[in-house]
């Protein structure tokens, strides 16, 4: 990373667009404003909060609130729960936006339908010129004289109006991963959704319903939820609670995943420190750190096995054949651990929730076709597909350039510092990376982007950044293997990732006063408050 000199100080009149007013968008706006810029936030909906503004009634934080906290805006004392519910989260986020006057920067009901990079060049082959740059944007800086972004915006309230085009110098894309573009499984035409006489929706559609609508939708209906990630578990548990044993909810899943209690999550977070990261190999590590990781790796294995034993002891996993085939550690490295809804196995015991480990092969008139030899057909009235989202396609679709689409879809490499694509100039992608504490992750990268915009440092040459992300991908695959996700490369190395960001910004990565605390105490958002 190269520090900028005074000649590189940016023009504060530069136009910056932030797309999305979820948590990452609010953070980006706040920290960019602090550097003297006047960004505009373009939000497709009529409110802030992103996924937190549209979620099921029983949703709670998966992260202890001390780690899901703005570094300079603590939770109110009235919130005493360790894991606040979604209403409390929305109140907290709204208070943050009001306190830092972020609402004045937001254009609601403004959906970005296209991003077009306009290169200032006499060449007919602009895309080729861009790909031939040695430095990001031609100079390694946030702003470049080589081009600008044209942001195409559609007024959601006036869809018949012609879209408006806003030329801007820099774009921060904060559209998140878990919304808008659902992942719908493909089935043969002979077994497609058209064969089913009932209703099929995605978990996104169920989450968009309010409490009364959702209860009315599933009342006196046999409901099947497909999936085993957090949304699937929450929705199935909520429906089982509302419908009871009269119309039990069936949870259909291919693979069992480890899921645990809030106490386990709380304990895990207290042990995320520098010492625990010494047990994990790092990209480009030297011989000493490599030797330490090898030496301490048995401790990582012991921790994983202890957690598995604890979960088997706490929940009736063997009774219901719910013991995963993979290790707890492997799942953590793939960002797939979730908190089990309260009374989940109590509902299984009473019969209001039925667990069905099967692969869905398609639909027939009265329900689902399964690969289960004992029960090949599952009769149901409603199918809720909690099958995730096409997050990469969602980001790629916003670009008009085929080359930029390929940058997102044509590679599995992570982003540089988890927010910069080496081949897409003058643009940062926020809210994409996954971690144990997403707000914590988003805020530090928002500060990093703000420093970058303020001219505090330049990016390395494009080739150096690509080599860096290739090392991160290789390192992540060491642990997650076939479950590798580009958004999850730093889950076991959060402090190490933060150290790199701090060094880029010219700040000390050591945030604790005492050596013992530095290595054995967890890091909190407040440790980075003065960056």
Short mmCIF file of C-alpha atoms in Angstrom, two decimals:
data_model
loop_
_atom_site.label_atom_id
_atom_site.label_comp_id
_atom_site.label_asym_id
_atom_site.label_seq_id
_atom_site.Cartn_x
_atom_site.Cartn_y
_atom_site.Cartn_z
CA UNK A 1 0.00 0.00 0.00
CA UNK A 2 1.35 3.42 -0.98
CA UNK A 3 0.72 6.55 1.07
CA UNK A 4 -0.53 9.54 -0.88
CA UNK A 5 1.28 12.82 -0.89
CA UNK A 6 -0.29 16.25 -0.51
CA UNK A 7 -0.63 16.61 -4.30
CA UNK A 8 -3.07 13.75 -4.20
CA UNK A 9 -5.51 15.40 -1.78
CA UNK A 10 -8.97 14.94 -3.32
CA UNK A 11 -11.41 17.61 -4.37
CA UNK A 12 -14.15 17.67 -1.75
CA UNK A 13 -16.63 18.54 -4.50
CA UNK A 14 -16.24 15.09 -5.99
CA UNK A 15 -19.58 13.33 -6.46
CA UNK A 16 -20.00 10.07 -4.57
CA UNK A 17 -22.98 7.74 -4.86
CA UNK A 18 -23.82 5.13 -2.24
CA UNK A 19 -26.27 2.51 -3.48
CA UNK A 20 -28.37 1.09 -0.67
CA UNK A 21 -29.42 2.37 2.77
CA UNK A 22 -28.93 -0.84 4.70
CA UNK A 23 -26.45 -0.93 7.56
CA UNK A 24 -23.39 -0.92 5.27
CA UNK A 25 -24.81 2.02 3.28
CA UNK A 26 -25.47 4.05 6.43
CA UNK A 27 -21.96 3.34 7.70
CA UNK A 28 -20.39 4.28 4.37
CA UNK A 29 -22.36 7.53 4.27
CA UNK A 30 -21.49 8.52 7.84
CA UNK A 31 -17.75 7.97 7.50
CA UNK A 32 -17.52 9.49 4.02
CA UNK A 33 -19.36 12.57 5.31
CA UNK A 34 -16.82 12.85 8.13
CA UNK A 35 -14.09 13.29 5.50
CA UNK A 36 -15.86 16.37 4.13
CA UNK A 37 -17.67 14.82 1.17
CA UNK A 38 -21.35 15.17 0.34
CA UNK A 39 -22.43 11.69 -0.78
CA UNK A 40 -25.90 10.81 -2.01
CA UNK A 41 -27.50 7.55 -0.91
CA UNK A 42 -29.83 5.92 -3.45
CA UNK A 43 -32.31 3.55 -1.82
CA UNK A 44 -34.89 1.54 -3.79
CA UNK A 45 -37.25 1.15 -0.84
CA UNK A 46 -39.00 3.80 1.23
CA UNK A 47 -36.98 3.18 4.37
CA UNK A 48 -33.58 2.28 5.78
CA UNK A 49 -32.31 -0.91 7.38
CA UNK A 50 -32.01 -3.33 4.45
CA UNK A 51 -32.86 -6.90 5.45
CA UNK A 52 -33.69 -5.76 8.99
CA UNK A 53 -36.63 -3.75 7.65
CA UNK A 54 -38.26 -6.85 6.17
CA UNK A 55 -37.90 -9.96 8.29
CA UNK A 56 -40.04 -12.48 10.12
CA UNK A 57 -41.45 -11.61 13.54
CA UNK A 58 -39.24 -13.99 15.53
CA UNK A 59 -35.91 -12.79 14.07
CA UNK A 60 -33.20 -11.87 16.57
CA UNK A 61 -29.55 -10.96 16.36
CA UNK A 62 -27.21 -13.90 15.81
CA UNK A 63 -24.39 -11.86 17.31
CA UNK A 64 -24.05 -10.57 20.90
CA UNK A 65 -24.98 -6.88 20.75
CA UNK A 66 -21.56 -5.81 22.10
CA UNK A 67 -20.13 -6.97 18.76
CA UNK A 68 -23.05 -5.69 16.69
CA UNK A 69 -22.54 -2.09 17.73
CA UNK A 70 -21.45 1.14 16.08
CA UNK A 71 -18.04 2.09 17.46
CA UNK A 72 -19.15 5.62 18.42
CA UNK A 73 -22.84 5.01 19.12
CA UNK A 74 -23.54 2.40 21.84
CA UNK A 75 -26.79 0.57 22.36
CA UNK A 76 -29.24 2.38 24.69
CA UNK A 77 -29.29 1.16 28.27
CA UNK A 78 -32.94 0.17 27.82
CA UNK A 79 -31.83 -2.75 25.64
CA UNK A 80 -30.70 -5.28 28.22
CA UNK A 81 -30.88 -8.45 26.09
CA UNK A 82 -27.66 -9.89 24.73
CA UNK A 83 -29.45 -10.79 21.49
CA UNK A 84 -32.00 -8.02 20.72
CA UNK A 85 -34.95 -8.71 18.43
CA UNK A 86 -35.39 -7.19 14.97
CA UNK A 87 -37.55 -4.31 16.24
CA UNK A 88 -34.85 -3.26 18.68
CA UNK A 89 -32.22 -3.53 15.94
CA UNK A 90 -34.28 -1.29 13.64
CA UNK A 91 -34.78 1.28 16.42
CA UNK A 92 -31.04 1.29 17.09
CA UNK A 93 -30.13 1.67 13.41
CA UNK A 94 -32.72 4.43 12.94
CA UNK A 95 -31.37 6.31 15.97
CA UNK A 96 -27.88 6.09 14.48
CA UNK A 97 -29.07 7.54 11.16
CA UNK A 98 -30.92 10.36 12.93
CA UNK A 99 -28.01 11.17 15.23
CA UNK A 100 -25.53 11.58 12.36
CA UNK A 101 -28.03 13.28 10.00
CA UNK A 102 -27.81 10.54 7.40
CA UNK A 103 -31.47 10.81 6.38
CA UNK A 104 -30.77 14.14 4.70
CA UNK A 105 -28.43 12.37 2.26
CA UNK A 106 -30.88 9.62 1.23
CA UNK A 107 -33.06 9.57 -1.88
CA UNK A 108 -35.75 6.98 -1.16
CA UNK A 109 -37.68 5.07 -3.83
CA UNK A 110 -34.68 5.51 -6.14
CA UNK A 111 -33.77 2.16 -7.67
CA UNK A 112 -30.42 1.92 -9.45
CA UNK A 113 -31.02 -0.11 -12.60
CA UNK A 114 -27.62 0.33 -14.21
CA UNK A 115 -23.99 1.33 -13.66
CA UNK A 116 -22.08 2.39 -16.75
CA UNK A 117 -18.41 3.33 -16.60
CA UNK A 118 -17.59 6.12 -19.04
CA UNK A 119 -13.89 6.18 -19.97
CA UNK A 120 -12.47 9.46 -21.25
CA UNK A 121 -10.53 8.14 -24.21
CA UNK A 122 -10.26 8.69 -27.94
CA UNK A 123 -9.85 4.94 -28.40
CA UNK A 124 -12.75 2.95 -29.83
CA UNK A 125 -11.96 0.06 -27.51
CA UNK A 126 -12.58 1.59 -24.07
CA UNK A 127 -13.04 -1.75 -22.29
CA UNK A 128 -9.68 -2.94 -23.57
CA UNK A 129 -8.02 0.26 -22.37
CA UNK A 130 -9.46 -0.30 -18.89
CA UNK A 131 -8.18 -3.89 -18.77
CA UNK A 132 -4.70 -2.75 -19.77
CA UNK A 133 -4.26 -0.39 -16.83
CA UNK A 134 -1.45 -1.32 -14.45
CA UNK A 135 -2.94 0.73 -11.63
CA UNK A 136 -6.52 0.70 -10.38
CA UNK A 137 -8.39 3.44 -12.26
CA UNK A 138 -5.14 4.28 -14.03
CA UNK A 139 -3.55 5.88 -10.96
CA UNK A 140 -4.32 3.68 -7.92
CA UNK A 141 -6.40 6.43 -6.34
CA UNK A 142 -10.10 6.70 -5.53
CA UNK A 143 -10.68 9.38 -8.14
CA UNK A 144 -9.38 9.28 -11.68
CA UNK A 145 -9.33 11.66 -14.61
CA UNK A 146 -9.73 8.63 -16.87
CA UNK A 147 -13.45 8.15 -16.33
CA UNK A 148 -16.66 8.45 -14.34
CA UNK A 149 -19.66 6.30 -13.48
CA UNK A 150 -23.09 7.00 -14.90
CA UNK A 151 -25.65 5.84 -12.35
CA UNK A 152 -29.02 5.09 -13.96
CA UNK A 153 -31.87 5.58 -11.47
CA UNK A 154 -35.55 4.69 -11.79
CA UNK A 155 -38.16 6.40 -9.61
CA UNK A 156 -40.05 3.49 -8.06
CA UNK A 157 -43.14 5.63 -7.48
CA UNK A 158 -43.18 6.81 -11.10
CA UNK A 159 -42.16 3.73 -13.12
CA UNK A 160 -43.38 5.26 -16.39
CA UNK A 161 -40.96 8.16 -16.11
CA UNK A 162 -37.67 7.97 -17.99
CA UNK A 163 -34.76 6.93 -15.72
CA UNK A 164 -32.40 9.68 -14.61
CA UNK A 165 -28.65 9.47 -15.12
CA UNK A 166 -26.29 10.77 -12.44
CA UNK A 167 -22.59 11.11 -13.35
CA UNK A 168 -20.44 10.44 -10.26
CA UNK A 169 -16.74 10.13 -9.49
CA UNK A 170 -17.01 7.14 -7.14
CA UNK A 171 -19.59 4.49 -6.31
CA UNK A 172 -19.99 2.52 -3.10
CA UNK A 173 -22.21 -0.46 -3.80
CA UNK A 174 -24.05 -1.46 -0.61
CA UNK A 175 -26.79 -3.76 -1.88
CA UNK A 176 -26.02 -6.68 0.43
CA UNK A 177 -26.20 -10.43 -0.18
CA UNK A 178 -29.49 -11.59 1.28
CA UNK A 179 -32.23 -9.84 -0.67
CA UNK A 180 -33.87 -9.13 -4.03
CA UNK A 181 -32.61 -12.02 -6.21
CA UNK A 182 -33.73 -15.36 -4.75
CA UNK A 183 -32.08 -18.64 -5.64
CA UNK A 184 -34.88 -20.82 -7.02
CA UNK A 185 -33.93 -24.48 -7.67
CA UNK A 186 -34.34 -25.77 -11.22
CA UNK A 187 -36.53 -28.81 -11.77
CA UNK A 188 -37.43 -30.81 -14.91
CA UNK A 189 -40.48 -29.45 -16.75
CA UNK A 190 -42.37 -32.64 -15.94
CA UNK A 191 -41.78 -31.98 -12.23
CA UNK A 192 -41.83 -28.19 -12.27
CA UNK A 193 -43.71 -25.73 -10.09
CA UNK A 194 -46.53 -25.59 -12.63
CA UNK A 195 -47.51 -29.15 -11.65
CA UNK A 196 -48.25 -28.12 -8.04
CA UNK A 197 -51.79 -27.06 -7.12
CA UNK A 198 -50.67 -25.24 -3.98
CA UNK A 199 -48.66 -22.07 -3.41
CA UNK A 200 -44.88 -21.68 -3.76
CA UNK A 201 -43.04 -18.68 -2.36
CA UNK A 202 -39.47 -17.82 -1.39
CA UNK A 203 -38.52 -17.06 2.20
CA UNK A 204 -37.97 -13.47 1.03
CA UNK A 205 -41.69 -13.18 0.27
CA UNK A 206 -42.68 -14.67 3.62
CA UNK A 207 -40.37 -12.27 5.44
CA UNK A 208 -41.98 -9.33 3.64
CA UNK A 209 -45.34 -10.14 5.27
CA UNK A 210 -46.23 -8.53 8.57
CA UNK A 211 -47.16 -10.67 11.55
CA UNK A 212 -50.89 -10.69 10.81
CA UNK A 213 -50.44 -11.40 7.09
CA UNK A 214 -48.02 -14.26 7.76
CA UNK A 215 -50.35 -15.88 10.33
CA UNK A 216 -53.31 -15.63 7.93
CA UNK A 217 -51.25 -17.04 5.03
CA UNK A 218 -50.33 -20.27 6.84
CA UNK A 219 -53.45 -20.74 8.98
CA UNK A 220 -54.95 -24.23 8.67
CA UNK A 221 -52.44 -25.08 5.93
CA UNK A 222 -49.85 -27.81 5.65
CA UNK A 223 -46.58 -25.96 5.12
CA UNK A 224 -43.23 -27.33 3.96
CA UNK A 225 -40.07 -25.28 4.32
CA UNK A 226 -37.14 -26.28 2.10
CA UNK A 227 -33.64 -25.51 3.40
CA UNK A 228 -31.56 -25.59 6.59
CA UNK A 229 -29.98 -22.16 6.90
CA UNK A 230 -31.05 -19.57 9.46
CA UNK A 231 -34.13 -18.32 7.61
CA UNK A 232 -35.38 -21.90 7.12
CA UNK A 233 -35.05 -22.75 10.81
CA UNK A 234 -36.69 -19.51 11.96
CA UNK A 235 -39.61 -19.76 9.53
CA UNK A 236 -40.25 -23.44 10.29
CA UNK A 237 -40.16 -22.82 14.05
CA UNK A 238 -42.51 -19.84 13.75
CA UNK A 239 -45.02 -21.75 11.61
CA UNK A 240 -44.88 -24.76 13.95
CA UNK A 241 -45.61 -22.46 16.88
CA UNK A 242 -48.59 -20.85 15.12
CA UNK A 243 -50.15 -23.96 13.51
CA UNK A 244 -49.41 -26.48 16.25
CA UNK A 245 -49.81 -30.22 15.90
CA UNK A 246 -53.06 -29.91 13.94
CA UNK A 247 -51.17 -28.78 10.82
CA UNK A 248 -47.49 -29.53 11.50
CA UNK A 249 -44.79 -27.78 9.50
CA UNK A 250 -42.32 -29.99 7.64
CA UNK A 251 -38.68 -28.91 7.34
CA UNK A 252 -37.11 -30.52 4.25
CA UNK A 253 -33.32 -30.44 3.93
CA UNK A 254 -30.52 -32.26 2.14
CA UNK A 255 -27.80 -31.86 4.71
CA UNK A 256 -27.78 -31.33 8.46
CA UNK A 257 -25.82 -28.33 9.75
CA UNK A 258 -24.47 -27.59 13.20
CA UNK A 259 -26.65 -25.08 15.06
CA UNK A 260 -26.36 -24.08 18.67
CA UNK A 261 -27.57 -21.99 21.56
CA UNK A 262 -27.07 -18.31 22.33
CA UNK A 263 -24.80 -19.35 25.22
CA UNK A 264 -22.49 -21.15 22.81
CA UNK A 265 -22.35 -18.10 20.52
CA UNK A 266 -21.59 -15.85 23.50
CA UNK A 267 -18.79 -18.16 24.64
CA UNK A 268 -17.34 -18.38 21.13
CA UNK A 269 -17.14 -14.61 20.76
CA UNK A 270 -15.28 -14.20 24.04
CA UNK A 271 -12.58 -16.48 22.62
CA UNK A 272 -12.09 -14.68 19.30
CA UNK A 273 -8.76 -13.05 20.08
CA UNK A 274 -5.22 -12.82 18.70
CA UNK A 275 -4.19 -16.01 20.42
CA UNK A 276 -6.96 -18.02 18.75
CA UNK A 277 -5.91 -16.58 15.38
CA UNK A 278 -2.38 -17.91 15.92
CA UNK A 279 -3.93 -21.36 15.40
CA UNK A 280 -4.98 -20.44 11.86
CA UNK A 281 -2.71 -20.22 8.82
CA UNK A 282 -2.59 -16.82 7.14
CA UNK A 283 -2.01 -15.83 3.50
CA UNK A 284 1.65 -15.12 2.85
CA UNK A 285 2.67 -15.99 6.40
CA UNK A 286 6.33 -16.33 7.32
CA UNK A 287 8.01 -19.41 8.72
CA UNK A 288 7.44 -18.41 12.36
CA UNK A 289 3.67 -17.90 12.01
CA UNK A 290 3.42 -21.07 9.91
CA UNK A 291 5.19 -23.05 12.66
CA UNK A 292 2.93 -21.55 15.36
CA UNK A 293 -0.20 -22.47 13.40
CA UNK A 294 1.03 -26.04 13.00
CA UNK A 295 2.02 -26.25 16.67
CA UNK A 296 -1.28 -24.86 17.97
CA UNK A 297 -3.61 -26.52 15.45
CA UNK A 298 -4.47 -29.39 17.87
CA UNK A 299 -6.10 -26.79 20.13
CA UNK A 300 -8.35 -25.76 17.25
CA UNK A 301 -9.31 -29.39 16.69
CA UNK A 302 -9.98 -29.91 20.41
CA UNK A 303 -12.21 -26.83 20.53
CA UNK A 304 -14.19 -28.06 17.54
CA UNK A 305 -14.70 -31.52 19.04
CA UNK A 306 -15.68 -30.05 22.44
CA UNK A 307 -18.34 -27.93 20.75
CA UNK A 308 -19.67 -30.96 18.89
CA UNK A 309 -19.87 -32.95 22.13
CA UNK A 310 -21.62 -30.05 23.86
CA UNK A 311 -24.23 -29.80 21.08
CA UNK A 312 -24.83 -33.57 21.12
CA UNK A 313 -25.28 -33.39 24.90
CA UNK A 314 -27.52 -30.31 24.81
CA UNK A 315 -29.84 -31.35 21.97
CA UNK A 316 -31.33 -34.75 21.00
CA UNK A 317 -29.33 -34.85 17.77
CA UNK A 318 -28.82 -38.61 17.71
CA UNK A 319 -32.47 -39.29 18.50
CA UNK A 320 -33.65 -37.36 15.47
CA UNK A 321 -30.65 -38.28 13.28
CA UNK A 322 -29.49 -34.66 13.19
CA UNK A 323 -25.75 -35.16 13.72
CA UNK A 324 -23.89 -33.51 10.80
CA UNK A 325 -21.34 -35.52 8.85
CA UNK A 326 -18.83 -32.63 8.74
CA UNK A 327 -16.93 -31.00 11.58
CA UNK A 328 -18.06 -27.91 13.44
CA UNK A 329 -14.82 -26.16 12.43
CA UNK A 330 -15.40 -26.75 8.73
CA UNK A 331 -18.85 -25.24 8.99
CA UNK A 332 -17.57 -22.18 10.85
CA UNK A 333 -14.97 -21.62 8.11
CA UNK A 334 -17.84 -21.55 5.60
CA UNK A 335 -19.87 -18.95 7.54
CA UNK A 336 -22.75 -21.37 8.02
CA UNK A 337 -23.24 -21.55 11.79
CA UNK A 338 -26.60 -20.35 13.12
CA UNK A 339 -28.43 -20.02 16.41
CA UNK A 340 -31.14 -22.62 16.85
CA UNK A 341 -34.60 -21.10 17.50
CA UNK A 342 -35.82 -21.50 21.06
CA UNK A 343 -37.83 -24.67 21.76
CA UNK A 344 -36.94 -26.04 18.32
CA UNK A 345 -36.64 -29.67 19.44
CA UNK A 346 -39.57 -29.27 21.83
CA UNK A 347 -41.72 -28.59 18.77
CA UNK A 348 -40.24 -31.64 17.07
CA UNK A 349 -41.10 -33.73 20.12
CA UNK A 350 -44.70 -32.48 20.33
CA UNK A 351 -45.21 -33.08 16.59
CA UNK A 352 -45.78 -29.50 15.39
CA UNK A 353 -42.47 -29.64 13.49
CA UNK A 354 -41.47 -32.59 11.32
CA UNK A 355 -37.87 -33.09 10.16
CA UNK A 356 -37.46 -34.62 6.71
CA UNK A 357 -33.93 -35.24 5.45
CA UNK A 358 -34.43 -35.62 1.71
CA UNK A 359 -33.51 -34.05 -1.59
CA UNK A 360 -36.41 -32.35 -3.39
CA UNK A 361 -36.70 -33.78 -6.90
CA UNK A 362 -39.64 -31.65 -7.98
CA UNK A 363 -43.38 -31.14 -7.58
CA UNK A 364 -46.54 -33.10 -8.23
CA UNK A 365 -50.19 -32.04 -7.92
CA UNK A 366 -50.42 -32.35 -4.15
CA UNK A 367 -46.91 -31.55 -2.98
CA UNK A 368 -43.22 -32.36 -3.22
CA UNK A 369 -41.42 -35.30 -4.83
CA UNK A 370 -38.57 -36.49 -2.60
CA UNK A 371 -35.71 -38.93 -3.01
CA UNK A 372 -36.86 -40.68 0.14
CA UNK A 373 -37.52 -44.39 -0.43
CA UNK A 374 -39.96 -44.58 2.49
CA UNK A 375 -41.95 -41.45 1.60
CA UNK A 376 -41.38 -40.40 -2.00
CA UNK A 377 -44.26 -37.91 -1.95
CA UNK A 378 -44.91 -35.21 0.64
CA UNK A 379 -48.43 -33.77 0.62
CA UNK A 380 -48.49 -30.07 1.38
CA UNK A 381 -50.48 -26.91 0.68
CA UNK A 382 -47.67 -24.34 0.78
CA UNK A 383 -43.97 -24.64 -0.07
CA UNK A 384 -41.57 -21.99 1.22
CA UNK A 385 -38.18 -22.13 -0.48
CA UNK A 386 -35.53 -20.95 2.00
CA UNK A 387 -32.86 -21.66 -0.60
CA UNK A 388 -30.76 -18.52 -0.38
CA UNK A 389 -29.93 -15.79 -2.86
CA UNK A 390 -27.90 -15.29 -6.03
CA UNK A 391 -25.71 -12.60 -4.49
CA UNK A 392 -23.01 -12.58 -7.17
CA UNK A 393 -25.56 -12.36 -9.98
CA UNK A 394 -27.32 -9.56 -8.12
CA UNK A 395 -24.13 -7.49 -8.11
CA UNK A 396 -23.18 -8.41 -11.68
CA UNK A 397 -26.62 -7.47 -13.05
CA UNK A 398 -26.22 -3.86 -12.00
CA UNK A 399 -23.32 -3.32 -14.44
CA UNK A 400 -24.01 -2.56 -18.11
CA UNK A 401 -20.51 -3.65 -19.13
CA UNK A 402 -20.13 -7.32 -20.08
CA UNK A 403 -16.52 -7.18 -18.88
CA UNK A 404 -17.53 -5.98 -15.42
CA UNK A 405 -20.21 -8.67 -15.22
CA UNK A 406 -17.52 -11.24 -16.00
CA UNK A 407 -15.31 -9.76 -13.28
CA UNK A 408 -17.94 -10.71 -10.72
CA UNK A 409 -19.24 -13.99 -12.17
CA UNK A 410 -16.09 -15.27 -13.89
CA UNK A 411 -13.91 -15.68 -10.82
CA UNK A 412 -14.17 -17.18 -7.36
CA UNK A 413 -11.44 -14.95 -5.94
CA UNK A 414 -12.44 -12.66 -3.06
CA UNK A 415 -12.28 -8.89 -3.26
CA UNK A 416 -9.18 -6.99 -2.23
CA UNK A 417 -9.58 -6.04 1.43
CA UNK A 418 -13.00 -7.66 0.96
CA UNK A 419 -14.41 -4.58 -0.77
CA UNK A 420 -12.38 -3.69 -3.91
CA UNK A 421 -12.37 -5.59 -7.20
CA UNK A 422 -8.95 -5.07 -8.81
CA UNK A 423 -10.48 -4.73 -12.31
CA UNK A 424 -13.49 -2.47 -11.52
CA UNK A 425 -12.25 1.10 -11.03
CA UNK A 426 -13.63 3.83 -8.78
CA UNK A 427 -16.05 1.48 -7.06
CA UNK A 428 -16.18 -0.30 -3.70
CA UNK A 429 -18.47 -3.17 -2.74
CA UNK A 430 -19.71 -3.05 0.85
CA UNK A 431 -22.02 -5.36 2.75
CA UNK A 432 -20.82 -8.41 0.82
CA UNK A 433 -18.26 -10.05 3.09
CA UNK A 434 -19.53 -12.39 5.79
CA UNK A 435 -18.14 -12.58 9.30
CA UNK A 436 -19.15 -13.47 12.86
CA UNK A 437 -20.11 -9.80 13.39
CA UNK A 438 -21.18 -8.12 10.16
CA UNK A 439 -21.67 -4.59 11.48
CA UNK A 440 -18.18 -4.71 12.97
CA UNK A 441 -16.78 -5.82 9.61
CA UNK A 442 -18.74 -3.25 7.59
CA UNK A 443 -17.78 -0.33 9.81
CA UNK A 444 -14.04 -0.85 9.64
CA UNK A 445 -14.18 -1.16 5.85
CA UNK A 446 -16.31 1.98 5.70
CA UNK A 447 -13.56 3.81 7.59
CA UNK A 448 -10.98 2.33 5.23
CA UNK A 449 -12.92 3.51 2.17
CA UNK A 450 -13.34 6.97 3.69
CA UNK A 451 -9.58 7.22 4.24
CA UNK A 452 -9.01 6.06 0.68
CA UNK A 453 -11.39 8.69 -0.70
CA UNK A 454 -9.62 11.32 1.38
CA UNK A 455 -6.35 10.47 -0.37
CA UNK A 456 -4.61 8.92 2.64
CA UNK A 457 -3.20 6.04 0.58
CA UNK A 458 -3.13 4.51 -2.90
CA UNK A 459 -3.90 0.95 -3.89
CA UNK A 460 -1.11 -1.36 -5.04
CA UNK A 461 -0.78 -2.25 -8.73
CA UNK A 462 -3.63 -4.38 -10.06
CA UNK A 463 -1.43 -7.44 -10.44
CA UNK A 464 -0.32 -7.17 -6.79
CA UNK A 465 -3.94 -7.01 -5.64
CA UNK A 466 -4.82 -10.04 -7.76
CA UNK A 467 -1.92 -11.99 -6.28
CA UNK A 468 -3.11 -11.00 -2.82
CA UNK A 469 -6.69 -12.21 -3.32
CA UNK A 470 -5.44 -15.45 -4.90
CA UNK A 471 -3.48 -16.13 -1.71
CA UNK A 472 -6.59 -15.43 0.39
CA UNK A 473 -8.66 -17.80 -1.72
CA UNK A 474 -6.05 -20.56 -1.44
CA UNK A 475 -5.84 -20.05 2.32
CA UNK A 476 -9.63 -20.13 2.76
CA UNK A 477 -9.99 -23.31 0.70
CA UNK A 478 -7.54 -25.01 3.07
CA UNK A 479 -10.27 -24.97 5.73
CA UNK A 480 -13.65 -24.74 3.96
CA UNK A 481 -12.73 -26.93 0.93
CA UNK A 482 -15.80 -27.65 -1.22
CA UNK A 483 -17.86 -25.20 0.88
CA UNK A 484 -15.59 -22.27 -0.03
CA UNK A 485 -17.29 -18.89 -0.50
CA UNK A 486 -15.48 -15.78 -1.69
CA UNK A 487 -17.39 -13.68 0.85
CA UNK A 488 -16.11 -15.76 3.75
CA UNK A 489 -12.32 -15.75 3.43
CA UNK A 490 -11.62 -13.85 6.65
CA UNK A 491 -14.05 -15.44 9.07
CA UNK A 492 -11.30 -17.07 11.17
CA UNK A 493 -8.94 -14.10 10.84
CA UNK A 494 -11.00 -11.04 11.70
CA UNK A 495 -8.33 -9.32 13.77
CA UNK A 496 -5.67 -10.09 11.15
CA UNK A 497 -7.91 -8.53 8.47
CA UNK A 498 -8.46 -5.48 10.67
CA UNK A 499 -4.69 -5.18 11.18
CA UNK A 500 -4.21 -4.87 7.42
CA UNK A 501 -6.85 -2.16 7.19
CA UNK A 502 -5.29 -0.25 10.07
CA UNK A 503 -1.84 -0.38 8.47
CA UNK A 504 -3.28 0.91 5.18
CA UNK A 505 -4.84 3.84 7.02
CA UNK A 506 -1.59 4.62 8.82
CA UNK A 507 -2.96 3.59 12.21
CA UNK A 508 -1.54 1.21 14.76
CA UNK A 509 -3.15 -2.23 14.56
CA UNK A 510 -2.49 -2.73 18.28
CA UNK A 511 -5.63 -1.36 19.94
CA UNK A 512 -5.19 -2.60 23.54
CA UNK A 513 -3.21 -0.99 26.34
CA UNK A 514 -1.65 -4.12 27.78
CA UNK A 515 0.12 -7.04 26.12
CA UNK A 516 -2.00 -9.67 27.88
CA UNK A 517 -5.21 -7.97 26.75
CA UNK A 518 -3.82 -7.62 23.24
CA UNK A 519 -3.51 -11.37 22.85
CA UNK A 520 -6.17 -12.85 25.11
CA UNK A 521 -9.04 -10.35 25.09
CA UNK A 522 -11.55 -10.14 22.25
CA UNK A 523 -11.67 -7.05 20.09
CA UNK A 524 -14.80 -4.89 20.20
CA UNK A 525 -16.01 -2.16 17.82
CA UNK A 526 -15.11 0.45 20.45
CA UNK A 527 -11.44 -0.53 20.10
CA UNK A 528 -11.49 1.08 16.64
CA UNK A 529 -13.59 4.13 17.55
CA UNK A 530 -10.85 6.73 17.04
CA UNK A 531 -9.69 5.65 13.57
#
